GROMACS .gro file of C-alpha atoms in nm:
model
  442
    1MET     CA    1   6.100  12.654  10.297
    2PRO     CA    2   5.921  12.621   9.963
    3ASN     CA    3   6.066  12.834   9.684
    4SER     CA    4   5.843  13.087   9.512
    5GLY     CA    5   5.828  13.087   9.135
    6LEU     CA    6   6.073  13.380   9.135
    7ASN     CA    7   6.323  13.205   9.364
    8ALA     CA    8   6.293  12.884   9.168
    9GLY     CA    9   6.394  13.078   8.858
   10ILE     CA   10   6.687  13.278   8.998
   11LEU     CA   11   6.859  13.025   9.226
   12PRO     CA   12   7.066  12.719   9.139
   13PRO     CA   13   6.894  12.386   9.209
   14SER     CA   14   6.848  12.318   9.582
   15ILE     CA   15   7.006  12.023   9.758
   16SER     CA   16   6.763  11.736   9.799
   17ASN     CA   17   6.703  11.792  10.174
   18ARG     CA   18   6.729  12.172  10.190
   19THR     CA   19   6.377  12.221  10.326
   20GLU     CA   20   6.417  11.943  10.583
   21LEU     CA   21   6.745  12.090  10.711
   22ALA     CA   22   6.609  12.443  10.725
   23LEU     CA   23   6.303  12.336  10.923
   24GLU     CA   24   6.496  12.115  11.167
   25VAL     CA   25   6.565  12.403  11.410
   26HIS     CA   26   6.190  12.473  11.419
   27ALA     CA   27   6.084  12.110  11.453
   28ARG     CA   28   6.033  12.091  11.830
   29PRO     CA   29   5.935  12.428  11.977
   30PRO     CA   30   5.886  12.427  12.353
   31GLN     CA   31   5.530  12.384  12.474
   32ALA     CA   32   5.373  12.702  12.608
   33ILE     CA   33   5.246  12.662  12.965
   34GLU     CA   34   4.965  12.870  13.109
   35THR     CA   35   5.000  12.891  13.488
   36PRO     CA   36   4.876  12.704  13.689
   37ALA     CA   37   4.940  12.370  13.525
   38ARG     CA   38   5.032  12.009  13.590
   39MET     CA   39   5.275  11.811  13.377
   40THR     CA   40   5.418  11.460  13.368
   41GLN     CA   41   5.709  11.347  13.158
   42VAL     CA   42   5.816  10.986  13.106
   43ALA     CA   43   6.138  10.897  12.921
   44VAL     CA   44   6.162  10.544  12.783
   45LEU     CA   45   6.463  10.359  12.640
   46VAL     CA   46   6.349  10.214  12.308
   47SER     CA   47   6.541   9.966  12.097
   48PRO     CA   48   6.540  10.016  11.717
   49ALA     CA   49   6.335   9.695  11.684
   50ALA     CA   50   6.056   9.846  11.899
   51ARG     CA   51   6.014  10.169  11.703
   52GLU     CA   52   5.726  10.037  11.494
   53ALA     CA   53   5.549   9.908  11.804
   54GLU     CA   54   5.596  10.251  11.961
   55LEU     CA   55   5.417  10.422  11.674
   56ALA     CA   56   5.145  10.157  11.678
   57HIS     CA   57   5.090  10.224  12.048
   58LEU     CA   58   5.053  10.598  11.977
   59ARG     CA   59   4.809  10.527  11.694
   60ALA     CA   60   4.597  10.317  11.927
   61LEU     CA   61   4.567  10.614  12.165
   62CYS     CA   62   4.481  10.844  11.874
   63ALA     CA   63   4.208  10.601  11.768
   64THR     CA   64   4.065  10.612  12.120
   65TRP     CA   65   4.072  10.993  12.117
   66GLN     CA   66   3.951  11.004  11.756
   67VAL     CA   67   4.235  11.233  11.647
   68SER     CA   68   4.478  11.208  11.353
   69PRO     CA   69   4.766  10.965  11.422
   70PRO     CA   70   5.136  11.041  11.367
   71PRO     CA   71   5.273  10.968  11.015
   72ALA     CA   72   5.484  10.658  10.955
   73HIS     CA   73   5.825  10.824  10.992
   74ALA     CA   74   5.736  11.086  11.252
   75SER     CA   75   5.992  11.182  11.516
   76HIS     CA   76   5.758  11.407  11.717
   77PHE     CA   77   5.385  11.435  11.762
   78SER     CA   78   5.130  11.616  11.974
   79ALA     CA   79   4.760  11.563  12.028
   80GLY     CA   80   4.500  11.607  12.296
   81VAL     CA   81   4.146  11.603  12.415
   82GLY     CA   82   4.015  11.922  12.573
   83GLU     CA   83   4.276  12.065  12.809
   84PHE     CA   84   4.469  11.737  12.831
   85ARG     CA   85   4.765  11.727  12.594
   86LEU     CA   86   5.021  11.462  12.489
   87ARG     CA   87   5.355  11.552  12.336
   88TRP     CA   88   5.580  11.270  12.207
   89GLU     CA   89   5.939  11.312  12.088
   90ARG     CA   90   6.179  11.049  11.957
   91HIS     CA   91   6.545  11.100  12.042
   92GLY     CA   92   6.857  10.898  11.961
   93GLU     CA   93   6.814  10.616  12.213
   94PHE     CA   94   6.501  10.716  12.402
   95SER     CA   95   6.157  10.866  12.356
   96SER     CA   96   5.987  11.118  12.581
   97TYR     CA   97   5.614  11.143  12.655
   98THR     CA   98   5.496  11.471  12.808
   99PHE     CA   99   5.141  11.499  12.943
  100SER     CA  100   4.997  11.837  13.048
  101LEU     CA  101   4.676  11.958  13.206
  102SER     CA  102   4.563  12.303  13.310
  103GLY     CA  103   4.497  12.381  13.675
  104LEU     CA  104   4.609  12.212  13.996
  105GLY     CA  105   4.467  11.930  14.204
  106PRO     CA  106   4.331  11.969  14.559
  107GLU     CA  107   4.669  11.863  14.693
  108ALA     CA  108   5.017  11.882  14.544
  109PHE     CA  109   5.083  11.595  14.300
  110SER     CA  110   4.755  11.428  14.398
  111GLN     CA  111   4.600  11.432  14.050
  112PRO     CA  112   4.874  11.414  13.784
  113PRO     CA  113   4.775  11.443  13.415
  114ILE     CA  114   4.834  11.073  13.348
  115ARG     CA  115   4.505  10.999  13.528
  116ASN     CA  116   4.338  11.106  13.204
  117LEU     CA  117   4.504  10.831  13.000
  118PRO     CA  118   4.316  10.510  12.915
  119PRO     CA  119   4.381  10.240  13.179
  120GLY     CA  120   4.699  10.046  13.107
  121TRP     CA  121   4.810  10.263  12.814
  122LEU     CA  122   5.108  10.415  12.997
  123ARG     CA  123   5.224  10.075  13.123
  124GLY     CA  124   5.200   9.937  12.768
  125ILE     CA  125   5.448  10.181  12.614
  126PRO     CA  126   5.722   9.972  12.442
  127GLY     CA  127   6.062  10.002  12.608
  128GLU     CA  128   6.202  10.052  12.956
  129THR     CA  129   6.139  10.349  13.182
  130LEU     CA  130   6.445  10.571  13.204
  131TYR     CA  131   6.290  10.830  13.431
  132ALA     CA  132   5.948  10.970  13.515
  133ALA     CA  133   5.861  11.299  13.681
  134HIS     CA  134   5.558  11.503  13.782
  135ALA     CA  135   5.573  11.883  13.775
  136GLU     CA  136   5.343  12.152  13.909
  137VAL     CA  137   5.363  12.510  13.784
  138ILE     CA  138   5.229  12.746  14.050
  139LYS     CA  139   5.157  13.115  14.030
  140GLY     CA  140   5.374  13.307  14.275
  141ASN     CA  141   5.482  13.656  14.366
  142GLU     CA  142   5.796  13.836  14.468
  143GLU     CA  143   5.813  13.660  14.803
  144LEU     CA  144   5.926  13.301  14.764
  145PRO     CA  145   5.817  13.024  15.003
  146SER     CA  146   6.067  12.926  15.269
  147PRO     CA  147   6.275  12.607  15.226
  148GLU     CA  148   6.060  12.445  15.493
  149GLU     CA  149   5.741  12.528  15.301
  150VAL     CA  150   5.889  12.396  14.977
  151ALA     CA  151   5.992  12.074  15.155
  152GLY     CA  152   5.621  12.000  15.198
  153TYR     CA  153   5.600  11.926  14.826
  154PHE     CA  154   5.874  11.662  14.861
  155ASP     CA  155   5.762  11.453  15.160
  156GLU     CA  156   5.941  11.695  15.395
  157ARG     CA  157   6.273  11.628  15.218
  158LEU     CA  158   6.477  11.947  15.174
  159PRO     CA  159   6.498  12.011  14.800
  160VAL     CA  160   6.752  12.184  14.582
  161GLY     CA  161   6.638  12.492  14.401
  162ALA     CA  162   6.708  12.842  14.279
  163VAL     CA  163   6.558  13.151  14.127
  164ILE     CA  164   6.563  13.104  13.748
  165GLY     CA  165   6.514  13.305  13.431
  166GLY     CA  166   6.664  13.623  13.565
  167GLY     CA  167   6.424  13.632  13.860
  168ALA     CA  168   6.109  13.551  13.659
  169GLY     CA  169   6.057  13.221  13.837
  170ALA     CA  170   6.193  12.963  14.078
  171ALA     CA  171   6.242  12.588  14.045
  172PHE     CA  172   6.269  12.315  14.309
  173THR     CA  173   6.331  11.938  14.302
  174ASP     CA  174   6.481  11.671  14.522
  175PHE     CA  175   6.602  11.437  14.242
  176TRP     CA  176   6.434  11.155  14.429
  177ILE     CA  177   6.205  10.877  14.309
  178HIS     CA  178   5.898  10.896  14.533
  179ALA     CA  179   5.668  10.615  14.637
  180ASP     CA  180   5.463  10.644  14.318
  181GLY     CA  181   5.775  10.591  14.104
  182PHE     CA  182   5.798  10.955  13.990
  183ALA     CA  183   6.040  11.238  14.065
  184ARG     CA  184   5.892  11.579  14.142
  185PHE     CA  185   5.948  11.934  14.020
  186VAL     CA  186   5.784  12.252  14.146
  187MET     CA  187   5.816  12.567  13.938
  188ILE     CA  188   5.690  12.901  14.069
  189ASP     CA  189   5.585  13.151  13.805
  190ARG     CA  190   5.663  13.503  13.921
  191SER     CA  191   5.658  13.676  13.581
  192LEU     CA  192   5.725  13.404  13.325
  193THR     CA  193   5.562  13.421  12.986
  194PRO     CA  194   5.395  13.095  12.872
  195ARG     CA  195   5.685  13.028  12.631
  196GLN     CA  196   5.940  13.098  12.902
  197ALA     CA  197   5.763  12.868  13.143
  198GLY     CA  198   5.761  12.594  12.879
  199ARG     CA  199   6.131  12.637  12.807
  200MET     CA  200   6.229  12.639  13.173
  201LEU     CA  201   6.029  12.328  13.259
  202GLN     CA  202   6.161  12.150  12.951
  203ARG     CA  203   6.518  12.225  13.067
  204LEU     CA  204   6.440  12.084  13.410
  205PHE     CA  205   6.301  11.766  13.255
  206GLU     CA  206   6.603  11.738  13.025
  207ILE     CA  207   6.847  11.780  13.314
  208GLU     CA  208   6.687  11.485  13.487
  209THR     CA  209   6.675  11.278  13.167
  210TYR     CA  210   7.037  11.344  13.077
  211ARG     CA  211   7.146  11.281  13.436
  212ILE     CA  212   7.016  10.925  13.421
  213LEU     CA  213   7.151  10.871  13.069
  214ALA     CA  214   7.494  11.001  13.175
  215LEU     CA  215   7.497  10.755  13.464
  216LEU     CA  216   7.421  10.448  13.251
  217ALA     CA  217   7.796  10.401  13.208
  218PHE     CA  218   7.863  10.420  13.583
  219PRO     CA  219   7.781  10.054  13.667
  220LEU     CA  220   8.002   9.946  13.376
  221ALA     CA  221   8.287  10.162  13.506
  222LYS     CA  222   8.250  10.030  13.862
  223GLY     CA  223   8.236   9.671  13.738
  224LEU     CA  224   8.558   9.716  13.542
  225GLY     CA  225   8.754   9.848  13.840
  226ALA     CA  226   8.874   9.508  13.966
  227HIS     CA  227   8.946   9.385  13.612
  228LEU     CA  228   9.151   9.694  13.534
  229ALA     CA  229   9.372   9.640  13.838
  230LYS     CA  230   9.423   9.275  13.740
  231TRP     CA  231   9.503   9.359  13.377
  232GLU     CA  232   9.744   9.636  13.476
  233GLN     CA  233   9.933   9.396  13.703
  234ALA     CA  234   9.934   9.124  13.437
  235LEU     CA  235  10.079   9.366  13.182
  236ALA     CA  236  10.344   9.483  13.428
  237ASP     CA  237  10.442   9.120  13.495
  238LEU     CA  238  10.461   9.042  13.124
  239ALA     CA  239  10.672   9.349  13.052
  240ASP     CA  240  10.907   9.247  13.335
  241ASN     CA  241  10.929   8.889  13.199
  242ILE     CA  242  11.015   9.017  12.854
  243ALA     CA  243  11.278   9.255  12.990
  244ARG     CA  244  11.439   8.981  13.201
  245GLY     CA  245  11.405   8.714  12.933
  246THR     CA  246  11.190   8.501  13.164
  247GLY     CA  247  10.971   8.247  12.987
  248SER     CA  248  10.967   8.167  12.619
  249ASP     CA  249  10.872   8.432  12.366
  250GLU     CA  250  10.590   8.207  12.244
  251SER     CA  251  10.429   8.178  12.587
  252ASN     CA  252  10.470   8.552  12.653
  253MET     CA  253  10.313   8.631  12.316
  254GLN     CA  254  10.021   8.398  12.391
  255LEU     CA  255   9.957   8.566  12.728
  256LEU     CA  256   9.989   8.910  12.572
  257THR     CA  257   9.745   8.822  12.294
  258GLN     CA  258   9.486   8.701  12.547
  259LEU     CA  259   9.534   9.014  12.758
  260ALA     CA  260   9.490   9.235  12.451
  261ALA     CA  261   9.171   9.049  12.357
  262ASP     CA  262   9.024   9.100  12.708
  263ILE     CA  263   9.106   9.471  12.709
  264GLU     CA  264   8.976   9.535  12.358
  265SER     CA  265   8.655   9.348  12.440
  266ALA     CA  266   8.599   9.564  12.749
  267LEU     CA  267   8.680   9.878  12.551
  268ALA     CA  268   8.433   9.782  12.279
  269ARG     CA  269   8.159   9.724  12.538
  270THR     CA  270   8.213  10.054  12.720
  271GLU     CA  271   8.348  10.299  12.463
  272THR     CA  272   8.015  10.404  12.313
  273ARG     CA  273   7.844  10.430  12.651
  274CYS     CA  274   8.130  10.637  12.800
  275ALA     CA  275   8.129  10.873  12.501
  276ALA     CA  276   7.753  10.915  12.541
  277SER     CA  277   7.803  10.984  12.912
  278ARG     CA  278   8.039  11.272  12.835
  279ALA     CA  279   7.799  11.412  12.576
  280TYR     CA  280   7.503  11.398  12.813
  281TYR     CA  281   7.704  11.558  13.093
  282ALA     CA  282   7.790  11.845  12.856
  283LEU     CA  283   7.418  11.885  12.781
  284ILE     CA  284   7.339  11.891  13.154
  285THR     CA  285   7.594  12.167  13.206
  286ARG     CA  286   7.446  12.365  12.917
  287ARG     CA  287   7.086  12.324  13.037
  288ILE     CA  288   7.180  12.434  13.390
  289ALA     CA  289   7.352  12.743  13.249
  290GLU     CA  290   7.037  12.823  13.048
  291LEU     CA  291   6.833  12.827  13.371
  292ARG     CA  292   7.038  13.128  13.491
  293GLU     CA  293   7.019  13.022  13.854
  294GLU     CA  294   7.033  13.263  14.146
  295ARG     CA  295   7.087  13.126  14.495
  296ILE     CA  296   6.804  13.095  14.747
  297ALA     CA  297   6.923  13.114  15.107
  298GLY     CA  298   6.935  12.774  15.273
  299LEU     CA  299   6.920  12.568  14.950
  300GLN     CA  300   7.171  12.416  14.712
  301THR     CA  301   7.137  12.527  14.354
  302ILE     CA  302   7.094  12.259  14.088
  303GLU     CA  303   7.443  12.339  13.961
  304GLU     CA  304   7.593  12.281  14.307
  305PHE     CA  305   7.402  11.956  14.349
  306MET     CA  306   7.522  11.822  14.014
  307SER     CA  307   7.876  11.935  14.081
  308ARG     CA  308   7.888  11.751  14.414
  309ARG     CA  309   7.681  11.443  14.331
  310LEU     CA  310   7.710  11.382  13.957
  311SER     CA  311   8.058  11.508  13.869
  312PRO     CA  312   8.243  11.238  14.074
  313ALA     CA  313   8.053  10.964  13.891
  314ILE     CA  314   8.134  11.120  13.553
  315ALA     CA  315   8.498  11.150  13.662
  316THR     CA  316   8.497  10.778  13.748
  317ILE     CA  317   8.355  10.695  13.405
  318SER     CA  318   8.615  10.912  13.229
  319SER     CA  319   8.895  10.770  13.443
  320THR     CA  320   8.791  10.412  13.366
  321GLU     CA  321   8.778  10.481  12.995
  322GLY     CA  322   9.117  10.655  13.013
  323ARG     CA  323   9.273  10.361  13.195
  324LEU     CA  324   9.130  10.119  12.938
  325ARG     CA  325   9.268  10.324  12.648
  326ALA     CA  326   9.607  10.359  12.818
  327LEU     CA  327   9.617   9.983  12.879
  328SER     CA  328   9.530   9.917  12.516
  329GLU     CA  329   9.812  10.146  12.399
  330ARG     CA  330  10.064   9.990  12.640
  331VAL     CA  331   9.967   9.639  12.532
  332GLY     CA  332  10.025   9.751  12.172
  333GLN     CA  333  10.370   9.887  12.263
  334VAL     CA  334  10.473   9.573  12.453
  335SER     CA  335  10.338   9.357  12.170
  336GLY     CA  336  10.545   9.556  11.923
  337GLN     CA  337  10.859   9.515  12.133
  338LEU     CA  338  10.802   9.142  12.172
  339ALA     CA  339  10.726   9.102  11.803
  340THR     CA  340  11.050   9.284  11.716
  341ARG     CA  341  11.241   9.059  11.953
  342VAL     CA  342  11.085   8.746  11.802
  343ALA     CA  343  11.158   8.874  11.449
  344ILE     CA  344  11.524   8.938  11.537
  345ALA     CA  345  11.558   8.592  11.691
  346ARG     CA  346  11.393   8.437  11.387
  347GLU     CA  347  11.625   8.632  11.156
  348ALA     CA  348  11.926   8.509  11.349
  349GLN     CA  349  11.795   8.154  11.325
  350ASN     CA  350  11.740   8.196  10.951
  351GLN     CA  351  12.095   8.328  10.911
  352PHE     CA  352  12.230   8.028  11.097
  353LEU     CA  353  12.029   7.793  10.874
  354LEU     CA  354  12.153   7.972  10.562
  355SER     CA  355  12.512   7.951  10.684
  356ALA     CA  356  12.468   7.580  10.750
  357LEU     CA  357  12.321   7.533  10.403
  358ASN     CA  358  12.612   7.726  10.252
  359ARG     CA  359  12.864   7.512  10.437
  360ARG     CA  360  12.684   7.199  10.327
  361ALA     CA  361  12.678   7.322   9.966
  362GLU     CA  362  13.050   7.401   9.981
  363ILE     CA  363  13.130   7.055  10.116
  364GLN     CA  364  12.909   6.902   9.850
  365PHE     CA  365  13.092   7.106   9.586
  366HIS     CA  366  13.431   6.984   9.703
  367LEU     CA  367  13.304   6.628   9.712
  368GLN     CA  368  13.167   6.670   9.364
  369ARG     CA  369  13.503   6.800   9.236
  370ALA     CA  370  13.679   6.509   9.397
  371ILE     CA  371  13.429   6.269   9.240
  372GLU     CA  372  13.474   6.441   8.906
  373GLY     CA  373  13.853   6.392   8.933
  374LEU     CA  374  13.800   6.026   9.011
  375SER     CA  375  13.552   6.008   8.722
  376VAL     CA  376  13.814   6.150   8.481
  377SER     CA  377  14.068   5.897   8.607
  378ALA     CA  378  13.816   5.616   8.556
  379ILE     CA  379  13.734   5.740   8.208
  380VAL     CA  380  14.105   5.757   8.120
  381TYR     CA  381  14.162   5.410   8.262
  382TYR     CA  382  13.873   5.248   8.077
  383GLY     CA  383  13.936   5.457   7.764
  384ALA     CA  384  14.300   5.348   7.754
  385GLY     CA  385  14.184   4.989   7.799
  386LEU     CA  386  13.952   5.021   7.501
  387VAL     CA  387  14.233   5.174   7.293
  388GLY     CA  388  14.453   4.883   7.398
  389TYR     CA  389  14.192   4.635   7.279
  390LEU     CA  390  14.163   4.819   6.950
  391ALA     CA  391  14.542   4.826   6.907
  392LYS     CA  392  14.570   4.452   6.975
  393ALA     CA  393  14.290   4.384   6.729
  394ALA     CA  394  14.466   4.595   6.465
  395LYS     CA  395  14.796   4.413   6.526
  396GLU     CA  396  14.622   4.076   6.485
  397ILE     CA  397  14.498   4.169   6.138
  398GLY     CA  398  14.848   4.265   6.027
  399ILE     CA  399  14.884   4.629   6.108
  400ARG     CA  400  15.223   4.697   6.256
  401LEU     CA  401  15.156   4.871   6.590
  402ASP     CA  402  15.326   4.889   6.923
  403VAL     CA  403  15.032   4.837   7.156
  404GLU     CA  404  15.202   4.991   7.460
  405VAL     CA  405  15.297   5.302   7.263
  406VAL     CA  406  14.944   5.344   7.129
  407VAL     CA  407  14.796   5.307   7.478
  408GLY     CA  408  15.048   5.548   7.626
  409VAL     CA  409  14.981   5.811   7.361
  410SER     CA  410  14.604   5.776   7.407
  411ILE     CA  411  14.609   5.839   7.781
  412PRO     CA  412  14.679   6.218   7.770
  413ILE     CA  413  14.442   6.258   7.477
  414ILE     CA  414  14.160   6.083   7.663
  415ALA     CA  415  14.241   6.282   7.977
  416LEU     CA  416  14.226   6.617   7.791
  417VAL     CA  417  13.899   6.526   7.621
  418SER     CA  418  13.745   6.419   7.954
  419VAL     CA  419  13.854   6.735   8.134
  420TRP     CA  420  13.722   6.949   7.847
  421ALA     CA  421  13.384   6.770   7.857
  422VAL     CA  422  13.355   6.819   8.236
  423PHE     CA  423  13.450   7.186   8.199
  424ARG     CA  424  13.180   7.239   7.934
  425ALA     CA  425  12.920   7.072   8.150
  426HIS     CA  426  13.018   7.295   8.444
  427ARG     CA  427  12.995   7.607   8.232
  428ARG     CA  428  12.655   7.510   8.097
  429ILE     CA  429  12.516   7.443   8.448
  430THR     CA  430  12.660   7.775   8.575
  431ASN     CA  431  12.500   7.970   8.290
  432VAL     CA  432  12.159   7.808   8.356
  433ALA     CA  433  12.182   7.889   8.729
  434ARG     CA  434  12.283   8.250   8.658
  435SER     CA  435  11.994   8.289   8.412
  436ASP     CA  436  11.747   8.153   8.671
  437ALA     CA  437  11.878   8.397   8.932
  438LEU     CA  438  11.838   8.696   8.697
  439ASN     CA  439  11.494   8.586   8.575
  440PRO     CA  440  11.322   8.412   8.869
  441ASP     CA  441  10.975   8.429   8.709
  442VAL     CA  442  11.081   8.264   8.383
   0.00000   0.00000   0.00000
């Protein structure tokens, strides 16, 4: 949507991708189909690593046809030679190749458009075939063919089908892979415009594509069935063991951790695929509604077929994902309960250890006081002895002293000094300990 000079001058600056976003809804218009026509569509799962090879393969075809190749970052492309056309579209996880050719072959599905491709080119497309289908668009009138006549297009297999587009056409398919590896669609044009015909056939192709994509999660869901039953029983047993106090908390926690790892691993493997399955099923429902089906006597409509055949598989996928999520939540709850129980037991053990340490400290304190008392007595004893020696020495040099009196008087003095010194030491140690408690980072 390029701005004119006037717009550029009167509008604020545009966001960087304004034009790209505005044109996105116009990027892939449906291909107009002139009746009669033949079409083939092939959908291929392509890994991100193979995207460059995919474009290179398209460029090789363009070189053969001598037409302009797709640009480096193209997500859709169309080209052709004469009445033969190729339309390529890149989607999230797959790419679709639609080949069209005017007119019909001598027999139904006997000459599909892909016969016009270079030999081996179709087989060489990078990726894995998701689905492939041929379609024939036939001019019809008000009177539709009988179910038996339509079955002739599908190897005498009764198809599903309905009037579509408000009576402007009819569509038939058997959702079967035939001997050539392709499904088949027949669309009868009663009064469809070329654009209408293109939209209707594109919806039919998309229904088949999304049906296969939606079912990619089904084998995963079926494979998890037995594991889910085993995990549910294991969790029930663990919860019972925890409630009864059977087994050690450590062994229960180890088993619970392993169970949680198994469940989370399965959930991680299937979550994205299951979410995609739901999204594709929603697209199928929308595309069927856009067909505006009206019943044809003796045939199932496409909506009825999908409801009876596809819906149970989607329900299985959703149920499996739901059971996995519920298991994951329950494992989390049981883990939380067990962790709380372990924490309480550990706290009780810590309290017991602290009490034991306190008792030991108290005993040590009493022993220390007793030792201090003995230390004071020893100091008094030895101090009095020293005073006695000093008194005797003084008496020997002529000083008149009563040695016993001097020793006796010194004893209480020495005792008081010793007790005072011990008290000061205690007070100093207490002050240091209190300061450390108030300032632990100092």
